[in-house]
PDB file of C-alpha atoms in Angstrom:
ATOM      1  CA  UNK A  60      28.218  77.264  78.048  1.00  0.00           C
ATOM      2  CA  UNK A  61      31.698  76.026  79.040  1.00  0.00           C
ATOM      3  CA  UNK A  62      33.377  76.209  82.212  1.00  0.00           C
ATOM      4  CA  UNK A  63      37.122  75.667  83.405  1.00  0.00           C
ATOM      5  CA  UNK A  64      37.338  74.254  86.754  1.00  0.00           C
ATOM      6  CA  UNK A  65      39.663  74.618  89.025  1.00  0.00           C
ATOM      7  CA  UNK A  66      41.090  74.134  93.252  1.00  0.00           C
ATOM      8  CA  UNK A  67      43.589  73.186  95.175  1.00  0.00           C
ATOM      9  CA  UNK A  68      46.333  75.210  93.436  1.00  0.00           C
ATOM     10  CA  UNK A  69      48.199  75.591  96.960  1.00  0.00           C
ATOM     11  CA  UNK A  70      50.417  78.233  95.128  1.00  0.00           C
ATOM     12  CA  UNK A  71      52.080  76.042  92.636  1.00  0.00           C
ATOM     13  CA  UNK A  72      51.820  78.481  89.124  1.00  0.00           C
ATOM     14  CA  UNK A  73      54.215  76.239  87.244  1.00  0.00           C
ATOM     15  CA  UNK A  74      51.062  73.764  87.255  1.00  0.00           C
ATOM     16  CA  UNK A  75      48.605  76.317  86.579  1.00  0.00           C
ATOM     17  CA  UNK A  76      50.812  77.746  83.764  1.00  0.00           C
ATOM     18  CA  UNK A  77      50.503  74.246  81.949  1.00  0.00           C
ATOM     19  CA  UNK A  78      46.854  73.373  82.479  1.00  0.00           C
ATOM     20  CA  UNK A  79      46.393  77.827  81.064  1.00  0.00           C
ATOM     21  CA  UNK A  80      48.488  77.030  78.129  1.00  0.00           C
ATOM     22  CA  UNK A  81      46.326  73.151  77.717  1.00  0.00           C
ATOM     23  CA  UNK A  82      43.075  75.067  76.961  1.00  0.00           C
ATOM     24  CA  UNK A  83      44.724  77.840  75.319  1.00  0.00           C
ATOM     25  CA  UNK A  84      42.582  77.692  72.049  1.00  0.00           C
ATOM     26  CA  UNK A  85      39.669  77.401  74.198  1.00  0.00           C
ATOM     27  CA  UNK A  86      36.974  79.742  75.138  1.00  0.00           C
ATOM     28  CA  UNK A  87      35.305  79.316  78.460  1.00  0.00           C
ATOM     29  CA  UNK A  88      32.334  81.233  79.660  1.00  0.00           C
ATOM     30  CA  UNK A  89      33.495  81.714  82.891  1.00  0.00           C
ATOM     31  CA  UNK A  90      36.879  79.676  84.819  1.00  0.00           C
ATOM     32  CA  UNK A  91      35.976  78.842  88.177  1.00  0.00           C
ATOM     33  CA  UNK A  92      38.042  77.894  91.310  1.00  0.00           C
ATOM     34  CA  UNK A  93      37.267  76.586  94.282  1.00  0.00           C
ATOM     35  CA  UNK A  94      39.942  78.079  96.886  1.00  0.00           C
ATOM     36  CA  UNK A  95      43.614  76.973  98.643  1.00  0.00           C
ATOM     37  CA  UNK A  96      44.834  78.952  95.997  1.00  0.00           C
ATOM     38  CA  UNK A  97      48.046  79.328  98.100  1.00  0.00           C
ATOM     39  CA  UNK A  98      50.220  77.807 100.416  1.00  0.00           C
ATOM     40  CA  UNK A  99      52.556  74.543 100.133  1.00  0.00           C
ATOM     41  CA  UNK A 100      54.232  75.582  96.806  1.00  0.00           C
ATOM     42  CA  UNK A 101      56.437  79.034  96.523  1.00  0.00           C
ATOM     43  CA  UNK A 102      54.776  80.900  93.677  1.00  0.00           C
ATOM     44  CA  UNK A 103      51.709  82.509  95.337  1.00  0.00           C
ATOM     45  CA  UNK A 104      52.041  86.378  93.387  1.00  0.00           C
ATOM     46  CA  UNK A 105      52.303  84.347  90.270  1.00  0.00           C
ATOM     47  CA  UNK A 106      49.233  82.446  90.926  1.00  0.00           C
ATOM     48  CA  UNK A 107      47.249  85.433  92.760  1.00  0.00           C
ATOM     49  CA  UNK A 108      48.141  87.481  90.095  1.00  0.00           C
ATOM     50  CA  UNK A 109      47.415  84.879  87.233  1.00  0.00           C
ATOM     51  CA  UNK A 110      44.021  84.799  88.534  1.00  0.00           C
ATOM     52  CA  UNK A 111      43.170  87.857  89.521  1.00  0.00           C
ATOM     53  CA  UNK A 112      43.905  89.129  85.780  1.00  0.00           C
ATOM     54  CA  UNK A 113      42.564  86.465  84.164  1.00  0.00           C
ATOM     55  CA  UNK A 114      38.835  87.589  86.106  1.00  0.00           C
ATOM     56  CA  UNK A 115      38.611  83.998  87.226  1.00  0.00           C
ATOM     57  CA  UNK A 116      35.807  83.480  89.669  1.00  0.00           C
ATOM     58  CA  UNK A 117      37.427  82.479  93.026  1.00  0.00           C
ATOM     59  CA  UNK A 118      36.204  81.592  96.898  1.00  0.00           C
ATOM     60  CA  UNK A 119      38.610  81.520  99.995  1.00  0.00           C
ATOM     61  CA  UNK A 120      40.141  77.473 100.961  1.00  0.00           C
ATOM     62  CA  UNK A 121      41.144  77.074 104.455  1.00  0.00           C
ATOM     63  CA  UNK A 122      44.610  77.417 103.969  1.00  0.00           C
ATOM     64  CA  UNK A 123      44.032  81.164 102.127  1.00  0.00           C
ATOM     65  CA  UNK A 124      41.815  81.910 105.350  1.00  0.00           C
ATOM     66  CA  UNK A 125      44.838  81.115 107.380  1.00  0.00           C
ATOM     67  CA  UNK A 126      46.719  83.251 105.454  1.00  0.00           C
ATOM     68  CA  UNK A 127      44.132  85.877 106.008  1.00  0.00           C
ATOM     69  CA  UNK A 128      44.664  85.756 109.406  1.00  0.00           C
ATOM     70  CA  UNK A 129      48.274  86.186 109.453  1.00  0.00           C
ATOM     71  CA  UNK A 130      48.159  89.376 107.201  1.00  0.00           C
ATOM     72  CA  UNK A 131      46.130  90.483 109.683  1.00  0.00           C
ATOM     73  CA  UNK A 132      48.523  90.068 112.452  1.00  0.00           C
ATOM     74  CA  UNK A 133      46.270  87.240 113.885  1.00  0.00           C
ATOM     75  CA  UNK A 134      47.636  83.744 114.753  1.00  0.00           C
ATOM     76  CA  UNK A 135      46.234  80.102 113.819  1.00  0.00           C
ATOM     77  CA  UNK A 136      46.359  76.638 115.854  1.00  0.00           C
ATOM     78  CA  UNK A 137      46.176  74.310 113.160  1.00  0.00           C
ATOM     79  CA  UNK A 138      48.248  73.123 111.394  1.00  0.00           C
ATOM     80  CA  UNK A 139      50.493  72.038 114.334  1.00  0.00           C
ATOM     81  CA  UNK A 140      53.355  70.675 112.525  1.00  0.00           C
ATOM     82  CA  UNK A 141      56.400  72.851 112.118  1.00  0.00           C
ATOM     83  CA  UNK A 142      57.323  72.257 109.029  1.00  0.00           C
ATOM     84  CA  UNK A 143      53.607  73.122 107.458  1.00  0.00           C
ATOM     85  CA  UNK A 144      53.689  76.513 109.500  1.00  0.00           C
ATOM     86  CA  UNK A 145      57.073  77.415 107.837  1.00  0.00           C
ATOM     87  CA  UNK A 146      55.147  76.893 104.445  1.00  0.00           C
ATOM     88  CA  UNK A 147      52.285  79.914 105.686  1.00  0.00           C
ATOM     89  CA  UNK A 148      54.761  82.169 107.042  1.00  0.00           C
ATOM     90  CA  UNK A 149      56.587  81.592 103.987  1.00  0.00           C
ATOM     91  CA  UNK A 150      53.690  82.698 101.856  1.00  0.00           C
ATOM     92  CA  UNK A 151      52.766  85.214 103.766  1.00  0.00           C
ATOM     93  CA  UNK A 152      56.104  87.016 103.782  1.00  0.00           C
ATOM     94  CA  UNK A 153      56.306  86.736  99.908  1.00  0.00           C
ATOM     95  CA  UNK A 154      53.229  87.981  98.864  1.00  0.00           C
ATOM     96  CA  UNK A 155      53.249  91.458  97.171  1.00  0.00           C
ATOM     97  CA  UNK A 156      50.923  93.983  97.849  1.00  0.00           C
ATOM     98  CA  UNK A 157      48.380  93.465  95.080  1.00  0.00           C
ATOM     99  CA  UNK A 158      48.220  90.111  96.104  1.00  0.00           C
ATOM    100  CA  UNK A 159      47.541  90.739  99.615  1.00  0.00           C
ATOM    101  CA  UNK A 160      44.735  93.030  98.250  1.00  0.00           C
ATOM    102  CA  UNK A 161      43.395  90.391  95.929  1.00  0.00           C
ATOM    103  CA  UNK A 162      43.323  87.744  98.668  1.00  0.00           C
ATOM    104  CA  UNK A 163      41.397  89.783 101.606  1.00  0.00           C
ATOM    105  CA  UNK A 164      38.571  90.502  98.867  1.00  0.00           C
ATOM    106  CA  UNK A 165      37.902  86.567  98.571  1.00  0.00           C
ATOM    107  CA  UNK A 166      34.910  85.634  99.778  1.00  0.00           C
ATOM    108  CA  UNK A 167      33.681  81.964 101.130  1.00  0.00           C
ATOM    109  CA  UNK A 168      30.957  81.373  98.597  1.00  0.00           C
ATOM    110  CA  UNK A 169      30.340  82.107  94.870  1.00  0.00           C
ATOM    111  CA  UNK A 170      26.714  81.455  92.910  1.00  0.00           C
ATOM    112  CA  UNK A 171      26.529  81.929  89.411  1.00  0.00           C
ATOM    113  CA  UNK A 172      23.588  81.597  86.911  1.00  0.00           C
ATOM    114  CA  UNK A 173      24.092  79.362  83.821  1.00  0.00           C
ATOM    115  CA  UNK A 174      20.579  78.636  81.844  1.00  0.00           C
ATOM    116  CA  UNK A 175      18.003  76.884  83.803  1.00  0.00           C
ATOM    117  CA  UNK A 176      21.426  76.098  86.462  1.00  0.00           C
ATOM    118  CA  UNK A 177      22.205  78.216  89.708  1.00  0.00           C
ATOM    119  CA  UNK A 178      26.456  77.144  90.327  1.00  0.00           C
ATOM    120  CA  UNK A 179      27.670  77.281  93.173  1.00  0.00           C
ATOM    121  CA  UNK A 180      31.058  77.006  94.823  1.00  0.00           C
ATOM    122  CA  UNK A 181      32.590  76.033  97.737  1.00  0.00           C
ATOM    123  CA  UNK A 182      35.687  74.880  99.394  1.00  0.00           C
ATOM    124  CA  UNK A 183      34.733  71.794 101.330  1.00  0.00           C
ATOM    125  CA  UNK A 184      30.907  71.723 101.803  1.00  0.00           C
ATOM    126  CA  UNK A 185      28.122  73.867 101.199  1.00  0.00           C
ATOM    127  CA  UNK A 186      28.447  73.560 104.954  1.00  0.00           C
ATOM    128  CA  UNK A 187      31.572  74.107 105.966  1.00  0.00           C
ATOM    129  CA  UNK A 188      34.909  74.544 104.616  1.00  0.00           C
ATOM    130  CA  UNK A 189      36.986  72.150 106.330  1.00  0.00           C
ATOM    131  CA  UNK A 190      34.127  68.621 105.344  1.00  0.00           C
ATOM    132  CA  UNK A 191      35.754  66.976 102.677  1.00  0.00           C
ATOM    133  CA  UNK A 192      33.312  65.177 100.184  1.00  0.00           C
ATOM    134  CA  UNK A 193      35.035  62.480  98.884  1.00  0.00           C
ATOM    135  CA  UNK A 194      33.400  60.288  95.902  1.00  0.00           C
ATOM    136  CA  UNK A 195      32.220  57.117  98.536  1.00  0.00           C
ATOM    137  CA  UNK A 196      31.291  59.516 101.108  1.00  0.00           C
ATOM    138  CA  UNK A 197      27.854  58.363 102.114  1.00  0.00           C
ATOM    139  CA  UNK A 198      25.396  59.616  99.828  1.00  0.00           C
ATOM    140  CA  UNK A 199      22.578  60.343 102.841  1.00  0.00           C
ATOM    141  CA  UNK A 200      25.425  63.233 103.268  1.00  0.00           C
ATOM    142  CA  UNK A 201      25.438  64.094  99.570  1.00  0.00           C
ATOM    143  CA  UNK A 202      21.200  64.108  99.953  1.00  0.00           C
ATOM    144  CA  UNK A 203      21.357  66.179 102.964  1.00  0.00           C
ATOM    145  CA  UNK A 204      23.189  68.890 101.249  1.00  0.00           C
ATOM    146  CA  UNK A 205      21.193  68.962  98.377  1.00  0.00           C
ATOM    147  CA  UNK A 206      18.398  69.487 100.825  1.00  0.00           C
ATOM    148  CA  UNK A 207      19.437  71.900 102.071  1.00  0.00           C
ATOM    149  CA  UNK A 208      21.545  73.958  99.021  1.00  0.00           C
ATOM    150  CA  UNK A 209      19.164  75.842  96.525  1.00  0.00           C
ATOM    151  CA  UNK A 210      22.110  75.089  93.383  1.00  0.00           C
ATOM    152  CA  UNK A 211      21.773  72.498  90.916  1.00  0.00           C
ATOM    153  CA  UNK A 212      25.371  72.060  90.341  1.00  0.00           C
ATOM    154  CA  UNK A 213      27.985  72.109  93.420  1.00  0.00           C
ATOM    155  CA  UNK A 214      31.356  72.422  93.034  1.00  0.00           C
ATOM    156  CA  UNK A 215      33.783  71.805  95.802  1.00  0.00           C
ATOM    157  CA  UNK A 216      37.565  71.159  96.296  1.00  0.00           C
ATOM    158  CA  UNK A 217      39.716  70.041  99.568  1.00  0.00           C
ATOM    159  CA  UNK A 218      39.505  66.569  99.205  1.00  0.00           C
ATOM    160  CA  UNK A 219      41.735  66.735  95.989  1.00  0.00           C
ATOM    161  CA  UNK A 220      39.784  63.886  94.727  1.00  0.00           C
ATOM    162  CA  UNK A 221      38.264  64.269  91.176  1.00  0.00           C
ATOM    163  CA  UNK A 222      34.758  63.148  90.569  1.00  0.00           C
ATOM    164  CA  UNK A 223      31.079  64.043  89.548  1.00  0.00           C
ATOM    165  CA  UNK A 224      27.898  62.622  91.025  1.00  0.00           C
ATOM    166  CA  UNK A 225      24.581  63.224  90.281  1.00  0.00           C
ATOM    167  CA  UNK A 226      22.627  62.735  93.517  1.00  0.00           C
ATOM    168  CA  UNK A 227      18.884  63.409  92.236  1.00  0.00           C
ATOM    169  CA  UNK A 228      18.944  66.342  90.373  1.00  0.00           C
ATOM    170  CA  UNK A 229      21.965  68.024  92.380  1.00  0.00           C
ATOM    171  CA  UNK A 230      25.753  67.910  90.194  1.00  0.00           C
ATOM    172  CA  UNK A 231      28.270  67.768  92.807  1.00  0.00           C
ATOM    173  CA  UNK A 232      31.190  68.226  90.848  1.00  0.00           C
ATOM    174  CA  UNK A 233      35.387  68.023  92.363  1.00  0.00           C
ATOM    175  CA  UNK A 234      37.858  68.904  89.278  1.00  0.00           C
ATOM    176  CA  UNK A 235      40.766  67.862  91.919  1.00  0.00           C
ATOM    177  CA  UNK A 236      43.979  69.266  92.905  1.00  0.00           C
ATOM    178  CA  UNK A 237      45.325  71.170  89.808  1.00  0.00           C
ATOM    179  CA  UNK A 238      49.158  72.257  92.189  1.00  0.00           C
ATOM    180  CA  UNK A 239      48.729  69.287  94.692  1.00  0.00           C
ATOM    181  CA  UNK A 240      47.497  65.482  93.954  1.00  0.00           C
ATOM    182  CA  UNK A 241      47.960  62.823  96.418  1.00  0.00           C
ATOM    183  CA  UNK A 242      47.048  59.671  94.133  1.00  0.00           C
ATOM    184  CA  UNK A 243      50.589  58.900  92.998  1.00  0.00           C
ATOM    185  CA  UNK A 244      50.426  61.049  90.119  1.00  0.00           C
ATOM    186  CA  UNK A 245      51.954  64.654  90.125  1.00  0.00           C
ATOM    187  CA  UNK A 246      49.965  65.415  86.670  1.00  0.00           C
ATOM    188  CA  UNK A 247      47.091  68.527  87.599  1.00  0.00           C
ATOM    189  CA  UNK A 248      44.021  67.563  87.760  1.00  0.00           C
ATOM    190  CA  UNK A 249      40.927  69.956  86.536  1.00  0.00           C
ATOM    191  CA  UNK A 250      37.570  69.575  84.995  1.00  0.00           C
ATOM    192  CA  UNK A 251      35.192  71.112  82.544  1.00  0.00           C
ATOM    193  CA  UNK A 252      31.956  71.687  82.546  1.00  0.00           C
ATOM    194  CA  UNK A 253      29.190  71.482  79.617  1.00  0.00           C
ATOM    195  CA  UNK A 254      26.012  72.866  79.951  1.00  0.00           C
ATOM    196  CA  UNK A 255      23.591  72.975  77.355  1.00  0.00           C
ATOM    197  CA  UNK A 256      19.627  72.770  77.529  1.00  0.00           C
ATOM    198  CA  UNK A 257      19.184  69.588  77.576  1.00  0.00           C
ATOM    199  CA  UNK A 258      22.149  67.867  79.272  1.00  0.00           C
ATOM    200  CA  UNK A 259      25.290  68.753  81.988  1.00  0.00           C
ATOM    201  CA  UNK A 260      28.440  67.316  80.936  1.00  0.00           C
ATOM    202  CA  UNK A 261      31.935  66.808  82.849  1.00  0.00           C
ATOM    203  CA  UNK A 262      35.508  65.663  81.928  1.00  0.00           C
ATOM    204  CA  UNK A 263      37.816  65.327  83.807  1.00  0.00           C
ATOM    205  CA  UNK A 264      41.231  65.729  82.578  1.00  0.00           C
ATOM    206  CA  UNK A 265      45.113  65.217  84.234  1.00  0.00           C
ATOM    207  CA  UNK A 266      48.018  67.561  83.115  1.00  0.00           C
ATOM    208  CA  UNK A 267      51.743  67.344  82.725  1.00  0.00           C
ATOM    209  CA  UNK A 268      53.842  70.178  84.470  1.00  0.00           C
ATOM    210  CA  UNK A 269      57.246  70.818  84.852  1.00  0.00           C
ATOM    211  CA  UNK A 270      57.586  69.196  88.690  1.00  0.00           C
ATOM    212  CA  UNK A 271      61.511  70.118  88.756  1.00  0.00           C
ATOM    213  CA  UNK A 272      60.601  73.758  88.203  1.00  0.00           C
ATOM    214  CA  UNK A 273      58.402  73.824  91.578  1.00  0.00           C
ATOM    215  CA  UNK A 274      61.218  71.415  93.457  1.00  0.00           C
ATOM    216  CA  UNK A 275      63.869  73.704  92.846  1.00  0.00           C
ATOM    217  CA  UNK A 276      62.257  76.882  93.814  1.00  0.00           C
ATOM    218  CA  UNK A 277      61.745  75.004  96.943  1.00  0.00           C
ATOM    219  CA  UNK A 278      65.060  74.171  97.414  1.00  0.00           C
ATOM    220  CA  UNK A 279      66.355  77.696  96.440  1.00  0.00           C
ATOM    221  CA  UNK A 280      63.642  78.998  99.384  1.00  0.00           C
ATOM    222  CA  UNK A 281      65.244  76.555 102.069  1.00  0.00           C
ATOM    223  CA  UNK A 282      61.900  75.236 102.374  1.00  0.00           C
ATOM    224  CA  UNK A 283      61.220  71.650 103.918  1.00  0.00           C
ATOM    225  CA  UNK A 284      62.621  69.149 102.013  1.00  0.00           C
ATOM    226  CA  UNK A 285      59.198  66.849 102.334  1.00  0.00           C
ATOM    227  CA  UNK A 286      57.449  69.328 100.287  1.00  0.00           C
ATOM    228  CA  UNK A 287      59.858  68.432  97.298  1.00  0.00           C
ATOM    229  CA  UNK A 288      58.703  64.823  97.566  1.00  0.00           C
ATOM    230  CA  UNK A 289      55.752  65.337  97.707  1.00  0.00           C
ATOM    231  CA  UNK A 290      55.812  67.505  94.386  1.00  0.00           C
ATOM    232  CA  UNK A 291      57.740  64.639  92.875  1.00  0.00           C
ATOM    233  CA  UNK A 292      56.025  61.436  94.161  1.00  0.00           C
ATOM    234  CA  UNK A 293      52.040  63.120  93.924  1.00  0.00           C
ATOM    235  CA  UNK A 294      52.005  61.812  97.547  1.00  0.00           C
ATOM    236  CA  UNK A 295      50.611  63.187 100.630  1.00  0.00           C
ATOM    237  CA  UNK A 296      53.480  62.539 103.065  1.00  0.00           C
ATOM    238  CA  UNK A 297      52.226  65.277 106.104  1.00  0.00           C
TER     239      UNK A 297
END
């Protein structure tokens, strides 16, 4: 069985369209992805849509449950900054119907069965969505939710750091940013995952995308011009 793995799209489809059109002669059992599907970039119907018809397997990030909120005429505290609110009310004022429909049915957690494997996804931590698991976070914390998480194979986001440990017999498993990397390198990051009866395999891989395409949809928006270096530079600057 063969998984595509994805998070951390933050709404930017012009990335998602190039890592889609990457595996295009591929077949996957199932693509999987772990939430912040919006927010920060100004495509979100694009990439709601993308996924919703594509039947890809998706869980809520915290910036999706803060657009949740607002869609429900509720209000948020964090993030503070001005010019990262103006990126949710942004999103939330473009999104279409259907993908206002798609979004409220996302849940916080997805388990799948693969062989002898229970998958499971979250955003941050089988514990909470906002932990970020990074690959030197302290693996007594990596043990402690294995303890207490009945999957073999975790798969997280948030962090936007790509990696796979194997802590006992647990997989945690991050396939990175795929709209939003902060290590320098605006390429999308993703994963996939192998699983056979005998072994559980993971590459990682990093993907070209057209960066001007997302800067000047920002620029046509009005939208803060940080966000455009950020896009260009693959640094977080906020």
């Amino acid at each position: 069985m063969k998984f595509l793995l994805l998070s951390d799209i933050h709404g930017n489809f012009p990335a998602l369209k190039a890592v889609a059109e990457y595996f295009s002669n591929t077949s996957f059992t199932a693509i999987f992805n772990c939430g912040d599907s919006i927010v920060y970039a100004p495509f979100p119907n694009e990439t709601l849509h993308w996924l919703q018809s594509h039947n890809v397997h998706s869980i809520l990030g915290n910036t999706d449950r803060k657009i949740k909120k607002l869609l429900k005429g509720k209000s948020f505290k964090k993030p503070g900054k001005q010019e990262k609110r103006i990126m949710y009310i942004n999103t939330s004022e473009q999104m279409d119907e259907r993908s206002k429909m798609y979004l409220l049915s996302l849940k916080k957690y997805f388990s799948f069965s693969a062989g002898n494997h229970k998958i499971c996804l979250f955003h941050g931590s089988p514990e909470h969505t906002n932990e970020f698991l990074f690959p030197d976070t302290q693996i007594e914390r990596f043990r402690e939710l294995s303890a207490a998480c009945t999957c073999s194979i975790i798969i997280t986001g948030h962090s936007h750091v790509p990696y796979h440990k194997l802590i006992g017999t647990t997989h945690f498993i991050n396939p990175g940013s795929c709209g939003r990397m902060f290590d320098a390198n605006p390429a999308a990051s993703c994963a996939v995952l192998t699983i056979s009866d005998k072994s559980v395999e993971v590459r990682h891989y990093r993907i070209v995308w057209p960066v001007e395409q997302t800067v000047q949809a920002l620029q046509k928006a009005g939208l803060p011009e940080i966000y455009q270096t950020m896009y260009q530079t693959g640094k977080k600057l906020n």
